Coordinates of N, CA and C and ligand atoms in Angstrom, one line a residue:
X722 N -22.8 107.7 91.0 CA -21.8 108.7 90.4 C -20.7 109.0 91.5
X723 N -19.5 109.2 90.8 CA -18.3 109.2 91.5 C -18.2 110.7 92.1
X724 N -17.5 110.9 93.3 CA -17.3 112.1 93.9 C -15.8 112.3 94.1
X725 N -15.3 113.5 93.9 CA -13.9 113.9 94.0 C -13.8 115.1 94.9
X726 N -12.8 115.0 95.9 CA -12.5 116.2 96.8 C -11.3 116.8 96.4
X727 N -11.3 118.2 96.4 CA -10.1 118.9 96.1 C -9.3 118.8 97.5
X728 N -8.1 118.3 97.3 CA -7.3 118.2 98.6 C -6.7 119.6 99.0
X729 N -6.9 120.6 98.2 CA -6.4 122.0 98.6 C -7.5 122.7 99.4
X730 N -8.8 122.6 98.9 CA -9.7 123.4 99.6 C -11.0 122.7 100.0
X731 N -11.0 121.4 99.7 CA -12.3 120.6 100.1 C -13.4 120.6 99.2
X732 N -13.4 121.4 98.0 CA -14.6 121.5 97.2 C -14.8 120.0 96.7
X733 N -16.1 119.6 96.6 CA -16.5 118.2 96.1 C -17.1 118.3 94.7
X734 N -16.4 117.6 93.8 CA -16.9 117.5 92.4 C -17.7 116.2 92.3
X735 N -18.8 116.3 91.5 CA -19.6 115.1 91.1 C -19.4 114.8 89.7
X736 N -18.9 113.6 89.4 CA -18.6 113.2 88.0 C -17.8 111.9 87.9
X737 N -17.7 111.4 86.6 CA -16.8 110.2 86.4 C -15.4 110.7 86.5
X738 N -14.9 111.8 86.2 CA -13.6 112.2 86.4 C -13.5 113.6 87.1
X739 N -12.4 113.8 87.7 CA -12.2 115.2 88.4 C -12.2 116.3 87.3
X740 N -12.6 117.5 87.8 CA -12.6 118.7 86.9 C -11.2 119.0 86.5
X741 N -11.0 119.7 85.3 CA -9.6 120.1 84.9 C -9.0 121.0 85.9
X742 N -9.7 121.9 86.5 CA -9.2 122.7 87.7 C -10.3 123.0 88.6
X743 N -10.0 123.1 89.8 CA -11.1 123.3 90.9 C -11.7 124.7 90.7
X744 N -13.0 124.8 90.6 CA -13.8 125.9 90.4 C -13.6 126.9 91.6
X745 N -13.3 126.3 92.7 CA -13.1 127.2 94.0 C -11.7 127.8 94.1
X746 N -10.7 126.9 94.0 CA -9.4 127.4 94.3 C -8.5 127.3 93.1
X747 N -8.9 126.8 92.0 CA -8.1 126.7 90.7 C -7.0 125.6 90.7
X748 N -7.0 124.8 91.8 CA -6.1 123.6 91.8 C -6.2 122.7 90.7
X749 N -5.2 122.1 90.1 CA -5.4 121.2 89.0 C -6.0 119.9 89.3
X750 N -6.4 119.1 88.3 CA -7.1 117.9 88.5 C -6.4 116.8 89.3
X751 N -5.2 116.9 89.3 CA -4.3 115.8 90.1 C -4.4 116.2 91.6
X752 N -4.9 117.3 91.9 CA -5.2 117.6 93.4 C -6.4 116.9 93.9
X753 N -7.2 116.5 93.0 CA -8.6 115.8 93.4 C -8.4 114.3 93.8
X754 N -9.0 113.9 94.9 CA -8.9 112.5 95.3 C -10.3 112.0 95.3
X755 N -10.5 110.7 94.8 CA -11.8 110.2 94.7 C -12.3 109.9 96.2
X756 N -13.5 110.2 96.4 CA -14.1 109.9 97.7 C -14.6 108.5 97.7
X757 N -14.3 107.7 98.8 CA -14.8 106.4 98.9 C -16.3 106.2 98.8
X758 N -16.7 105.1 98.2 CA -18.2 104.9 98.0 C -19.0 105.1 99.2
X759 N -18.6 104.6 100.3 CA -19.3 104.8 101.6 C -19.5 106.1 102.0
X760 N -18.5 106.9 101.9 CA -18.5 108.4 102.3 C -19.3 109.1 101.2
X761 N -19.2 108.8 100.0 CA -20.0 109.4 98.9 C -21.5 109.2 99.1
X762 N -21.9 108.0 99.5 CA -23.2 107.7 99.8 C -23.8 108.5 101.0
X763 N -22.9 108.8 101.9 CA -23.3 109.5 103.1 C -23.5 111.1 102.8
X764 N -22.6 111.6 101.8 CA -22.8 113.0 101.3 C -24.1 113.1 100.6
X765 N -24.3 112.1 99.7 CA -25.5 112.2 98.9 C -26.8 112.1 99.7
X766 N -26.7 111.1 100.7 CA -27.9 110.9 101.6 C -28.2 112.3 102.5
X767 N -27.1 112.9 103.0 CA -27.3 114.0 103.9 C -27.6 115.4 103.1
X768 N -27.3 115.4 101.8 CA -27.5 116.7 101.0 C -28.9 117.2 101.1
X769 N -30.0 116.3 101.0 CA -31.3 116.8 101.1 C -31.6 117.4 102.4
X770 N -31.2 116.7 103.5 CA -31.5 117.3 104.8 C -30.7 118.5 105.1
X771 N -29.5 118.6 104.6 CA -28.8 119.8 104.8 C -29.5 121.0 104.1
X772 N -30.0 120.7 103.0 CA -30.7 121.8 102.2 C -31.9 122.1 103.0
X773 N -32.6 121.2 103.6 CA -33.9 121.6 104.4 C -33.4 122.5 105.6
X774 N -32.3 122.1 106.3 CA -31.9 122.7 107.3 C -31.5 124.2 107.0
X775 N -30.9 124.4 105.9 CA -30.5 125.7 105.4 C -31.7 126.6 105.0
X776 N -32.8 125.9 104.4 CA -34.0 126.6 104.1 C -34.7 127.0 105.4
X777 N -34.8 126.1 106.4 CA -35.4 126.3 107.7 C -34.7 127.5 108.3
X778 N -33.4 127.6 108.3 CA -32.6 128.6 108.9 C -32.9 130.0 108.3
X779 N -33.1 130.0 106.9 CA -33.5 131.3 106.3 C -34.9 131.7 106.7
X780 N -35.8 130.8 106.8 CA -37.2 131.1 107.2 C -37.1 131.7 108.6
X781 N -36.4 131.0 109.5 CA -36.3 131.5 110.9 C -35.7 132.9 111.0
X782 N -34.7 133.1 110.2 CA -34.2 134.5 110.2 C -35.3 135.5 109.7
X783 N -36.0 135.1 108.7 CA -37.1 136.0 108.3 C -38.3 136.1 109.4
X784 N -38.4 135.1 110.1 CA -39.4 135.1 111.3 C -39.0 136.1 112.3
X785 N -37.6 136.1 112.6 CA -37.0 137.0 113.6 C -37.1 138.5 113.0
X786 N -36.9 138.6 111.8 CA -37.0 140.0 111.3 C -38.4 140.5 111.3
X787 N -39.4 139.7 110.9 CA -40.9 140.2 111.0 C -41.3 140.4 112.5
X788 N -40.8 139.6 113.4 CA -41.1 139.7 114.8 C -40.4 141.0 115.4
X789 N -39.3 141.3 115.0 CA -38.6 142.6 115.4 C -39.6 143.8 114.9
X790 N -40.0 143.7 113.7 CA -41.0 144.8 113.3 C -42.2 144.9 114.1
X791 N -42.8 143.6 114.4 CA -43.9 143.6 115.2 C -43.7 144.1 116.6
X792 N -42.6 143.8 117.2 CA -42.2 144.4 118.5 C -42.1 145.9 118.4
X793 N -41.6 146.4 117.4 CA -41.5 147.9 117.2 C -42.7 148.5 117.1
X794 N -43.6 147.8 116.5 CA -45.0 148.4 116.2 C -45.7 148.6 117.5
X795 N -45.5 147.6 118.5 CA -45.9 147.8 119.9 C -47.4 148.1 120.0
X796 N -48.2 147.2 119.4 CA -49.7 147.5 119.5 C -50.2 147.2 121.0
X797 N -49.9 146.1 121.6 CA -50.3 145.7 122.9 C -49.4 144.7 123.4
X798 N -49.4 144.6 124.9 CA -48.5 143.5 125.4 C -48.6 142.2 125.0
X799 N -49.8 141.7 124.5 CA -49.9 140.3 124.0 C -49.2 140.2 122.8
X800 N -49.3 141.1 121.9 CA -48.6 141.0 120.6 C -47.1 141.1 120.8
X801 N -46.7 142.1 121.6 CA -45.2 142.2 121.9 C -44.6 141.0 122.5
X802 N -45.4 140.3 123.4 CA -44.9 139.1 124.0 C -44.7 138.0 123.0
X803 N -45.7 137.8 122.0 CA -45.5 136.8 120.9 C -44.3 137.2 120.1
X804 N -44.1 138.5 119.7 CA -43.0 138.8 118.8 C -41.7 138.6 119.5
X805 N -41.6 138.9 120.7 CA -40.3 138.7 121.6 C -40.0 137.3 121.6
X806 N -41.0 136.4 121.9 CA -40.8 135.0 122.0 C -40.3 134.4 120.7
X807 N -41.0 134.8 119.6 CA -40.6 134.4 118.3 C -39.1 134.6 117.9
X808 N -38.7 135.9 118.3 CA -37.4 136.2 118.0 C -36.4 135.3 118.8
X809 N -36.7 135.1 120.2 CA -35.9 134.3 121.1 C -35.8 132.9 120.5
X810 N -37.0 132.3 120.3 CA -37.1 130.9 119.8 C -36.3 130.7 118.4
X811 N -36.6 131.8 117.6 CA -35.9 131.8 116.3 C -34.4 131.6 116.4
X812 N -33.9 132.4 117.3 CA -32.4 132.5 117.6 C -31.9 131.1 118.1
X813 N -32.6 130.6 119.0 CA -32.2 129.3 119.6 C -32.2 128.2 118.5
X814 N -33.3 128.1 117.7 CA -33.4 127.1 116.6 C -32.2 127.4 115.6
X815 N -32.0 128.6 115.3 CA -30.8 128.9 114.3 C -29.6 128.3 114.8
X816 N -29.3 128.6 116.2 CA -28.0 128.2 116.7 C -28.0 126.7 116.7
X817 N -29.1 125.9 116.9 CA -29.2 124.5 116.9 C -28.9 124.0 115.5
X818 N -29.4 124.7 114.4 CA -29.2 124.3 113.1 C -27.7 124.5 112.8
X819 N -27.1 125.5 113.2 CA -25.7 125.7 113.0 C -24.9 124.5 113.6
X820 N -25.3 124.3 114.9 CA -24.4 123.2 115.6 C -24.7 121.8 114.8
X821 N -25.8 121.6 114.4 CA -26.1 120.3 113.7 C -25.4 120.2 112.3
X822 N -25.4 121.3 111.5 CA -24.7 121.3 110.3 C -23.2 121.2 110.6
X823 N -22.6 121.9 111.6 CA -21.2 121.7 112.0 C -20.9 120.2 112.3
X824 N -21.9 119.5 113.0 CA -21.7 118.1 113.4 C -21.6 117.4 112.0
X825 N -22.6 117.6 111.1 CA -22.5 116.9 109.8 C -21.2 117.1 109.0
X826 N -20.7 118.3 109.0 CA -19.4 118.6 108.3 C -18.4 117.8 108.9
X827 N -18.4 117.7 110.3 CA -17.3 117.0 111.0 C -17.3 115.5 110.6
X828 N -18.5 115.0 110.4 CA -18.7 113.6 110.0 C -18.6 113.3 108.6
X829 N -18.3 114.4 107.8 CA -18.3 114.2 106.3 C -19.6 114.0 105.6
X830 N -20.7 114.4 106.4 CA -22.0 114.4 105.8 C -22.4 115.7 105.2
X831 N -21.5 116.0 104.2 CA -21.8 117.3 103.5 C -21.3 117.3 102.1
Ligands
ZN1448 ZN1 -10.0 123.6 95.4

């Protein structure tokens, strides 16, 4: 399938022809440029992984939220230690995901 990038805002359209107007910024069809096959394949290949990274990011944010509630509950030092570690590790992993996604975007893998 062909891919078209809006030269105004970067929105990517999947289809045989560009859309009449960009759903994101309203630019007309003439503003769309077809993405080369090689780059289109890269976008398609990385879409699944990017989706997984976003899903993992959401789960890690939820883990941090649950852990904050556990820390506040403060049953005993063992539990508090686990909840604190979970929050810290979650934050590191979320920042790693953000950096990885930024790298993907920079390489056109988005
Ligand atoms: Zn646009």
